[in-house]
XYZ file of C-alpha atoms in Angstrom:
587
model
C 81.066 106.313 172.050
C 77.084 105.953 173.551
C 75.608 106.059 170.116
C 77.759 103.316 169.115
C 77.194 100.834 171.952
C 73.171 102.051 172.124
C 72.990 101.041 168.010
C 74.704 97.974 168.521
C 71.793 96.771 171.552
C 69.495 97.530 168.910
C 71.051 94.913 166.596
C 70.757 92.204 168.746
C 66.563 93.106 168.728
C 66.951 93.072 165.117
C 68.514 90.104 164.108
C 67.121 89.752 160.634
C 67.813 93.568 159.811
C 71.182 92.576 161.009
C 71.688 90.005 158.375
C 70.528 92.373 155.487
C 72.475 95.114 156.692
C 75.660 92.927 156.712
C 75.336 91.108 153.582
C 74.792 94.186 151.771
C 77.719 95.975 153.928
C 79.514 92.629 152.394
C 79.018 93.841 148.865
C 80.135 97.047 149.402
C 82.409 99.562 150.703
C 81.900 101.654 153.375
C 81.508 104.518 151.215
C 78.761 102.572 148.650
C 76.888 102.181 151.327
C 75.975 105.458 152.891
C 74.775 106.014 149.220
C 72.894 102.905 149.557
C 71.233 104.047 152.800
C 70.238 107.549 150.502
C 68.148 105.451 148.333
C 66.931 102.983 150.959
C 65.396 105.559 153.027
C 63.070 106.593 150.646
C 62.056 103.055 150.299
C 58.328 102.307 150.968
C 58.858 98.855 152.097
C 58.862 99.065 156.507
C 61.690 96.601 156.476
C 64.006 98.877 154.866
C 62.838 102.010 156.730
C 64.271 100.510 159.696
C 67.409 98.910 158.644
C 68.098 102.501 157.639
C 66.763 104.340 160.720
C 68.754 101.687 163.192
C 71.959 102.817 161.304
C 70.906 106.285 160.429
C 73.718 107.343 164.042
C 76.563 105.102 161.786
C 75.606 106.651 158.124
C 77.827 109.714 158.417
C 81.089 109.939 156.575
C 83.986 108.020 158.149
C 87.374 107.489 157.782
C 89.329 104.292 157.186
C 90.783 104.736 161.241
C 87.416 105.412 162.607
C 85.772 101.917 160.531
C 88.680 99.889 162.262
C 87.804 101.501 166.012
C 83.997 100.914 165.241
C 84.386 97.699 164.403
C 86.860 97.078 167.112
C 84.362 98.263 169.622
C 81.276 96.048 167.731
C 83.239 93.224 168.631
C 83.972 94.357 172.786
C 79.882 94.976 172.785
C 78.694 91.725 171.575
C 80.452 89.911 173.287
C 79.898 91.644 176.095
C 76.275 91.693 175.523
C 76.648 87.841 174.509
C 77.960 86.721 177.556
C 75.880 87.855 180.179
C 72.551 85.906 178.249
C 72.022 81.876 178.644
C 73.024 79.147 176.776
C 76.651 78.215 174.637
C 77.813 81.453 173.105
C 77.922 81.343 169.451
C 79.509 83.663 167.291
C 78.065 86.221 165.276
C 79.691 86.775 162.479
C 82.580 85.509 160.977
C 85.905 87.712 159.730
C 85.528 87.478 156.532
C 81.512 88.968 156.994
C 83.268 91.809 157.949
C 86.295 92.521 155.656
C 84.216 94.595 153.202
C 84.152 97.486 155.760
C 87.892 98.071 156.117
C 89.510 100.491 153.525
C 89.488 98.910 150.031
C 93.086 98.640 150.615
C 93.174 95.936 153.079
C 89.802 94.228 152.202
C 89.940 93.917 148.764
C 93.237 91.907 148.927
C 92.477 89.288 151.340
C 89.037 88.802 149.478
C 90.105 88.586 146.513
C 92.332 85.327 147.829
C 89.634 83.600 149.155
C 86.692 83.795 146.260
C 87.379 83.441 142.636
C 85.152 83.427 139.415
C 84.664 79.441 140.140
C 82.138 80.304 143.545
C 79.711 81.754 140.973
C 78.653 78.326 139.929
C 76.413 76.340 142.019
C 76.798 72.976 143.612
C 74.597 70.037 143.004
C 73.492 68.518 146.805
C 70.645 66.433 145.378
C 66.594 66.341 143.949
C 63.493 65.688 146.442
C 60.526 63.729 145.134
C 58.475 62.671 148.283
C 58.087 63.004 152.203
C 59.400 59.516 153.057
C 62.414 60.141 150.974
C 64.437 62.870 152.492
C 67.119 65.400 151.448
C 70.048 65.680 154.046
C 73.478 67.628 153.288
C 75.933 70.445 154.610
C 74.955 74.320 153.944
C 77.614 76.883 153.427
C 76.023 78.715 156.136
C 73.816 76.692 157.715
C 75.197 73.203 159.293
C 72.158 70.567 159.017
C 69.664 70.674 156.113
C 66.847 68.040 155.510
C 64.127 68.506 152.412
C 61.314 66.690 151.404
C 58.405 66.840 148.948
C 54.503 67.228 149.816
C 52.314 67.158 146.309
C 48.867 68.648 146.811
C 46.232 69.916 144.540
C 45.272 73.514 146.551
C 44.919 74.892 142.745
C 42.495 72.068 141.866
C 44.101 71.756 138.441
C 44.263 68.383 136.895
C 47.802 67.444 138.154
C 47.527 70.035 141.284
C 51.153 71.536 142.514
C 53.063 70.693 145.960
C 55.273 72.058 148.413
C 58.812 71.868 148.983
C 60.422 71.706 152.934
C 63.306 73.052 153.567
C 64.182 73.049 157.650
C 67.162 74.808 158.388
C 69.366 74.931 161.341
C 73.021 75.143 163.004
C 73.893 78.423 161.335
C 77.833 78.691 161.397
C 76.952 82.614 162.434
C 74.487 85.376 162.832
C 75.069 87.331 160.292
C 74.870 84.050 157.332
C 72.860 83.578 155.147
C 72.160 80.441 152.145
C 70.993 80.749 148.476
C 69.544 78.374 146.724
C 68.702 77.144 143.041
C 65.610 75.000 142.335
C 65.052 73.358 139.191
C 62.869 70.992 137.340
C 62.707 70.848 133.714
C 60.032 73.440 132.841
C 61.101 76.452 135.638
C 64.481 77.329 137.385
C 63.588 79.472 140.626
C 65.825 80.497 143.645
C 65.629 81.599 147.323
C 67.632 82.419 150.339
C 67.271 81.665 154.124
C 68.327 83.924 157.358
C 66.474 81.955 159.746
C 66.811 78.480 161.385
C 63.405 77.546 161.139
C 61.379 75.015 158.580
C 61.043 76.936 155.318
C 59.031 76.405 152.515
C 58.760 76.693 148.442
C 55.371 76.616 147.066
C 54.762 75.028 143.485
C 51.299 76.387 142.852
C 50.169 74.149 139.692
C 52.396 71.803 138.132
C 52.667 73.125 134.227
C 51.125 69.197 133.390
C 51.797 65.204 133.280
C 55.063 66.044 131.848
C 56.583 68.440 134.652
C 54.375 65.638 137.635
C 56.224 62.942 136.151
C 59.377 64.620 136.595
C 59.119 65.722 139.644
C 57.049 62.284 141.190
C 60.354 60.061 140.055
C 63.261 62.558 139.968
C 62.805 65.237 141.960
C 63.092 68.944 141.921
C 66.442 69.524 142.001
C 68.496 71.354 144.662
C 71.865 73.638 144.170
C 73.666 75.039 146.663
C 75.902 78.514 146.308
C 78.362 77.475 148.383
C 80.174 80.914 149.102
C 77.072 82.364 150.426
C 76.030 85.861 149.320
C 79.343 87.260 150.136
C 81.310 84.969 147.449
C 78.231 85.138 144.899
C 79.245 89.003 145.229
C 82.767 88.302 144.777
C 82.362 85.756 141.905
C 80.512 88.205 139.701
C 83.132 90.443 140.359
C 85.048 87.848 139.199
C 83.287 87.581 136.154
C 82.156 90.168 134.813
C 85.909 91.568 133.886
C 86.101 89.196 132.089
C 84.349 89.916 129.149
C 85.201 93.568 129.400
C 87.622 94.885 126.516
C 89.668 96.620 128.889
C 93.504 96.225 130.891
C 91.309 95.226 133.836
C 89.220 92.203 131.566
C 92.956 91.198 130.226
C 94.870 91.244 133.310
C 91.555 89.289 134.962
C 91.407 86.370 131.796
C 95.207 85.880 132.305
C 94.935 85.456 136.484
C 91.581 83.074 136.080
C 94.014 80.852 133.926
C 96.700 80.773 135.553
C 94.722 80.055 139.186
C 92.375 77.414 137.021
C 94.488 75.725 134.400
C 98.137 76.816 135.693
C 98.980 78.414 132.899
C 102.131 80.798 132.860
C 101.904 83.880 130.270
C 106.001 84.584 130.554
C 105.867 88.096 128.130
C 107.978 87.379 124.740
C 110.885 89.770 123.887
C 109.954 92.416 121.190
C 109.025 92.453 118.917
C 105.332 90.735 118.857
C 104.872 90.448 115.651
C 107.302 88.411 113.131
C 107.489 89.130 109.358
C 105.867 86.429 107.570
C 107.267 85.609 104.031
C 103.885 84.207 102.867
C 105.648 82.058 100.443
C 106.697 79.740 103.565
C 103.344 79.128 104.497
C 101.096 75.980 102.707
C 97.615 74.826 101.874
C 96.909 73.120 105.839
C 98.929 74.750 107.889
C 96.611 75.734 110.884
C 96.845 78.985 112.800
C 95.398 78.660 116.441
C 94.270 81.854 118.329
C 93.816 82.335 122.259
C 92.380 85.624 122.956
C 92.484 87.502 126.445
C 90.191 90.501 126.529
C 86.767 91.080 125.690
C 83.528 89.421 124.569
C 85.214 86.351 123.169
C 88.250 86.506 125.658
C 86.069 86.171 128.155
C 83.842 83.588 126.498
C 87.325 81.251 125.768
C 88.666 81.546 128.872
C 85.595 79.261 129.980
C 86.237 77.113 127.194
C 89.915 76.458 127.997
C 89.169 75.864 131.475
C 86.542 73.205 131.104
C 87.818 71.403 127.377
C 92.185 71.960 128.420
C 92.608 73.756 125.646
C 95.068 76.086 125.775
C 93.736 78.263 122.767
C 90.412 79.576 121.812
C 89.789 79.603 118.239
C 91.372 78.301 114.772
C 91.741 78.448 111.134
C 93.047 77.134 108.563
C 95.106 77.961 105.095
C 94.755 77.025 101.914
C 96.553 78.292 98.862
C 95.049 78.218 95.072
C 96.462 77.571 91.894
C 98.120 80.778 91.304
C 100.179 80.763 94.385
C 97.359 83.080 96.318
C 96.886 82.569 99.768
C 93.989 82.244 101.829
C 92.307 81.642 105.187
C 89.278 79.984 105.864
C 87.827 79.546 108.892
C 84.597 79.308 110.717
C 83.447 81.736 113.070
C 84.357 85.121 110.999
C 82.054 88.396 111.702
C 80.345 89.134 108.104
C 78.298 92.684 107.993
C 75.712 91.396 109.326
C 76.835 90.372 112.940
C 76.607 86.932 112.092
C 78.905 84.371 112.249
C 79.679 82.536 109.615
C 82.387 80.175 107.524
C 83.912 82.269 105.286
C 86.763 82.116 103.235
C 89.300 85.436 102.867
C 92.685 86.729 101.595
C 95.542 86.135 103.893
C 96.114 90.036 103.294
C 92.390 90.800 104.962
C 92.630 88.609 107.511
C 95.234 89.572 108.401
C 94.963 92.962 108.452
C 91.910 92.295 111.066
C 93.882 90.871 113.640
C 96.805 93.030 113.560
C 94.530 95.992 113.391
C 91.444 95.263 114.372
C 90.641 92.174 116.431
C 90.135 94.461 119.791
C 90.592 90.469 122.032
C 94.171 91.208 121.739
C 95.193 87.558 120.667
C 98.478 85.833 120.478
C 98.333 84.190 117.103
C 100.040 80.714 116.153
C 100.950 79.072 112.915
C 101.715 75.374 113.421
C 102.547 74.047 109.779
C 101.839 70.543 108.553
C 104.854 67.750 108.204
C 106.217 67.298 105.039
C 104.842 64.033 104.655
C 100.977 65.187 105.984
C 101.915 68.363 103.209
C 102.207 65.775 100.508
C 99.518 63.702 101.680
C 96.588 66.544 101.776
C 94.399 66.231 98.610
C 94.556 70.386 97.892
C 91.644 70.103 95.223
C 89.636 68.209 98.097
C 90.827 70.544 100.606
C 89.025 73.506 98.565
C 86.187 71.624 97.446
C 85.092 71.229 101.363
C 85.967 74.804 102.002
C 84.375 76.790 99.255
C 81.002 73.997 100.146
C 80.705 75.395 103.393
C 81.588 79.130 102.375
C 79.288 81.281 104.487
C 76.945 79.004 106.088
C 76.491 80.144 109.732
C 78.915 78.699 112.446
C 78.262 75.180 114.392
C 76.435 76.701 117.664
C 74.378 73.348 117.397
C 76.907 70.710 118.617
C 79.768 73.438 119.694
C 79.262 72.083 123.214
C 79.439 68.598 122.679
C 82.619 68.089 121.505
C 83.475 68.876 125.243
C 81.289 66.494 126.754
C 82.403 62.995 126.495
C 80.768 61.208 129.420
C 78.574 61.185 132.095
C 80.503 63.159 134.589
C 85.195 63.015 133.648
C 84.057 66.278 131.420
C 83.060 69.104 133.905
C 84.905 70.518 136.926
C 83.511 70.788 140.280
C 81.006 71.776 140.818
C 79.882 71.906 137.206
C 77.755 68.447 136.584
C 74.943 67.422 134.056
C 72.029 68.503 136.874
C 73.728 72.286 136.593
C 74.481 72.030 132.532
C 70.660 71.129 132.785
C 69.259 73.703 134.691
C 71.299 76.280 132.861
C 69.659 75.326 129.450
C 66.310 75.328 131.592
C 66.805 79.160 132.586
C 68.404 80.078 129.211
C 65.437 77.796 127.234
C 63.015 80.852 129.453
C 64.807 83.599 128.025
C 66.179 82.811 124.919
C 63.868 79.991 123.278
C 65.043 80.436 119.819
C 69.175 81.016 121.291
C 68.293 77.049 122.930
C 66.953 75.696 119.557
C 70.314 76.974 117.840
C 72.805 75.807 120.890
C 71.443 72.740 122.357
C 67.775 71.141 121.035
C 68.680 70.336 117.183
C 71.443 68.359 118.800
C 69.623 66.447 121.405
C 66.833 65.054 119.117
C 69.114 64.054 117.029
C 70.557 62.101 119.956
C 67.193 60.685 120.819
C 65.924 60.504 116.875
C 63.112 62.763 117.271
C 61.935 65.956 116.073
C 60.911 69.380 117.242
C 60.635 68.759 121.091
C 61.665 71.728 123.210
C 64.229 70.616 125.972
C 61.948 69.691 128.972
C 60.081 67.128 126.797
C 63.549 66.029 125.415
C 64.342 65.293 128.764
C 61.182 63.606 129.550
C 61.617 61.563 126.558
C 65.085 60.376 127.041
C 63.491 59.332 130.939
C 61.377 56.752 128.643
C 64.214 55.449 126.807
C 66.096 55.746 130.387
C 68.602 57.973 128.870
C 69.473 59.791 132.340
C 70.656 63.084 130.910
C 74.376 62.976 131.532
C 74.722 60.252 129.520
C 72.331 61.646 127.042
C 74.729 64.511 126.518
C 77.964 62.322 126.237
C 76.527 60.284 122.872
C 78.762 61.172 120.182
C 78.543 63.689 117.397
C 78.333 62.293 114.243
C 79.686 64.441 111.352
C 77.244 63.174 108.360
C 73.635 65.033 110.784
C 72.564 67.217 109.142
C 70.814 70.555 110.630
C 67.530 72.870 109.848
C 70.523 75.414 108.342
C 73.224 72.257 106.857
C 76.180 70.821 108.327
C 77.202 72.413 111.598
C 80.835 72.867 112.032
C 82.529 74.382 114.938
C 86.390 76.161 114.197
C 88.049 73.527 114.780
C 84.919 71.257 113.523
C 85.384 72.391 110.187
C 89.329 72.376 109.806
C 89.160 68.688 110.504
C 86.187 68.429 108.355
C 88.714 69.526 105.769
C 91.722 67.930 106.813
C 89.686 64.551 106.469
C 87.468 64.877 103.178
C 91.791 65.945 101.944
C 92.678 62.591 103.368
C 94.844 62.830 106.917
C 92.802 60.763 108.277
C 92.849 57.717 106.782
C 92.367 54.597 105.960
C 90.199 55.739 109.421
C 88.403 58.689 108.578
C 84.295 56.695 108.051
C 85.329 55.642 111.955
C 86.436 58.929 112.833
C 84.146 62.077 114.087
C 85.828 65.458 113.690
C 82.865 66.638 115.330
C 84.203 64.960 118.844
C 87.575 66.895 118.370
C 88.492 69.857 120.674
C 91.185 72.614 120.081
C 93.268 70.621 122.112
C 92.573 67.471 120.433
C 93.292 69.560 117.429
C 96.481 70.837 118.022
C 97.442 67.532 119.640
C 97.138 65.524 116.655
C 100.739 64.338 114.618
C 100.030 66.330 111.896
C 102.598 68.588 111.851
C 106.349 70.251 112.010
C 108.315 68.286 114.740
C 111.948 69.506 112.953
C 113.120 72.322 114.063
C 115.358 73.309 111.143
C 112.644 73.036 108.321
C 111.002 75.704 110.269
C 110.864 78.842 108.514
C 113.630 81.664 109.230
C 111.595 84.112 110.336
C 109.608 81.541 112.434
C 109.831 82.828 116.511
C 113.382 84.779 115.215
C 113.217 87.226 117.898
C 113.004 84.904 120.670
C 115.648 83.205 122.922
C 112.732 79.962 123.144
C 112.497 77.885 120.041
C 109.234 76.681 119.970
C 108.193 73.902 117.862
C 105.840 75.878 116.669
C 105.579 79.931 115.195
C 104.027 82.297 117.393
C 103.167 84.954 114.600
C 101.949 87.377 117.272
C 101.383 88.532 120.735
C 102.933 89.970 124.395
C 102.834 86.263 125.814
C 104.146 82.698 124.625
C 101.903 80.610 123.540
C 101.655 77.295 125.083
C 100.171 74.031 123.387
C 100.659 70.945 125.588
C 100.424 67.991 123.582
C 101.042 69.217 120.951
C 101.828 66.990 117.723
C 101.875 64.306 120.016
C 98.512 62.016 118.623
C 98.424 59.214 115.977
C 94.808 59.244 114.906
C 92.972 55.962 115.311
C 89.068 54.633 115.353
C 86.294 56.614 116.988
C 89.294 59.156 118.475
C 88.199 61.343 121.368
C 84.699 59.426 121.916
C 84.857 58.710 125.233
C 87.600 61.263 126.735
C 87.125 62.966 130.719
C 89.015 66.579 130.974
C 88.833 67.599 134.254
C 91.415 70.733 135.036
C 94.102 70.743 136.516
C 95.918 68.169 134.891
C 93.400 67.313 131.841
C 94.725 63.411 132.274
C 92.784 61.311 129.602
C 93.521 57.113 128.877
C 95.124 56.091 125.619
C 92.667 55.330 122.553
C 89.912 57.125 124.772
């Protein structure tokens, strides 16, 4: 008992060390914390050694019951010591700061209810460009914050550098901290703040006239990690399993979509596979897939969330003159590991989905309406598909089908500032990836060639075009990229429909690269008469869907299915905010 009180008294003398330790313990359970101390005790850094020395009396094996006793005594001790000090009493910590110290069976359910993967995203609080214009906001830890920018030339360079001043006060507890990300078109950095005082972030030297002019006129963007250290670490813990090929990953993807989109994931009666008769499948019939685990499962989950689509991949059926069934898709992985457009025999494609696709896809067949099928020019459809066979997947313009408006396509806390900062970060880490994903497409929007992202932003500003408006400029189907036409999985199918006459008489005024997967299955091209669906379609299911689910444990949902008639400039200016994803008519 004396040892515990003695240690807590020392905690009050070393506030910074206490904050660091509580933050670490907030991310780890007590057992992992003991292992961490073994590592830190050998550290060369004096602060880390002080932390280990400070808490070494407590870092011995203890039971969950003793943890609770310790926390109870700690609270009593802090209240006692604080009551004998001058000034108003201030809460030393929030209950959530200490939750991870409790046994996992107690703390983990509570933590899961407090945080989610979305908490990993920073929130844009503003930009600072001069001492005269000060930015003020409320943080997650410090409730009163002020920032301003001061230019200097300590480096004696042509354009000098600058100091970002950030004054933080009125922390809600002793143990909290605020995490920030700072960005210009030329750099992204971060910092965290534990103490109530004025902090500075140095920019020793601007990377050139362009960065100097941007900061001077538009400022350094500031982003706050709203969930603090604990929430951010917890969010990382939620994001990681989305991309793992495990049952944990599958359950995490399902839970994310249930929470953020309202998806139901109702289990279907067995068998979860249809006994398909390929004679009932025709050219133009649409295949939609929803992957829920592994690398593509995680990617599709995030894509569904931002677009409102209840599927993440598509393919299309084609029959040749001899009646043989094929599947054409953009996004097939070839022997070199490249994602390309491919035309595969049905048997090969279906065997892969049954036996080799580890993402556990839920798959539905959407048969064309007989009148639409009669309108489809099969020869033109085959010609288009063959002309694209082997070409790369449409990474160039993939994100632009999602972004139609300056601000109404971003689920909070995402916005164009965050998208720009994410692009800048990836441009620094993987320049070739950035060039493939957005640089070429953004160059086309301002009629330039070869500019990298920072120069694109600067050039757009010269045209009085903010980045949010730049992203919202519609993609044009006839744009040719360095490796040819660029079509995502859904754009490839809709381009084929367009070539085959299904969008007439509006084909010349519709850009199918502006369509998301949700936009595609919302087209009124599909069968609307249950009696005309194949006999094997949903045969074992008690719920008769308007389409044929041919694989999957969970019943697929396609809100808005088969409801929208084509019109000029379709889907060029549509919002997509969760959870309702409402859109006006003819957007």
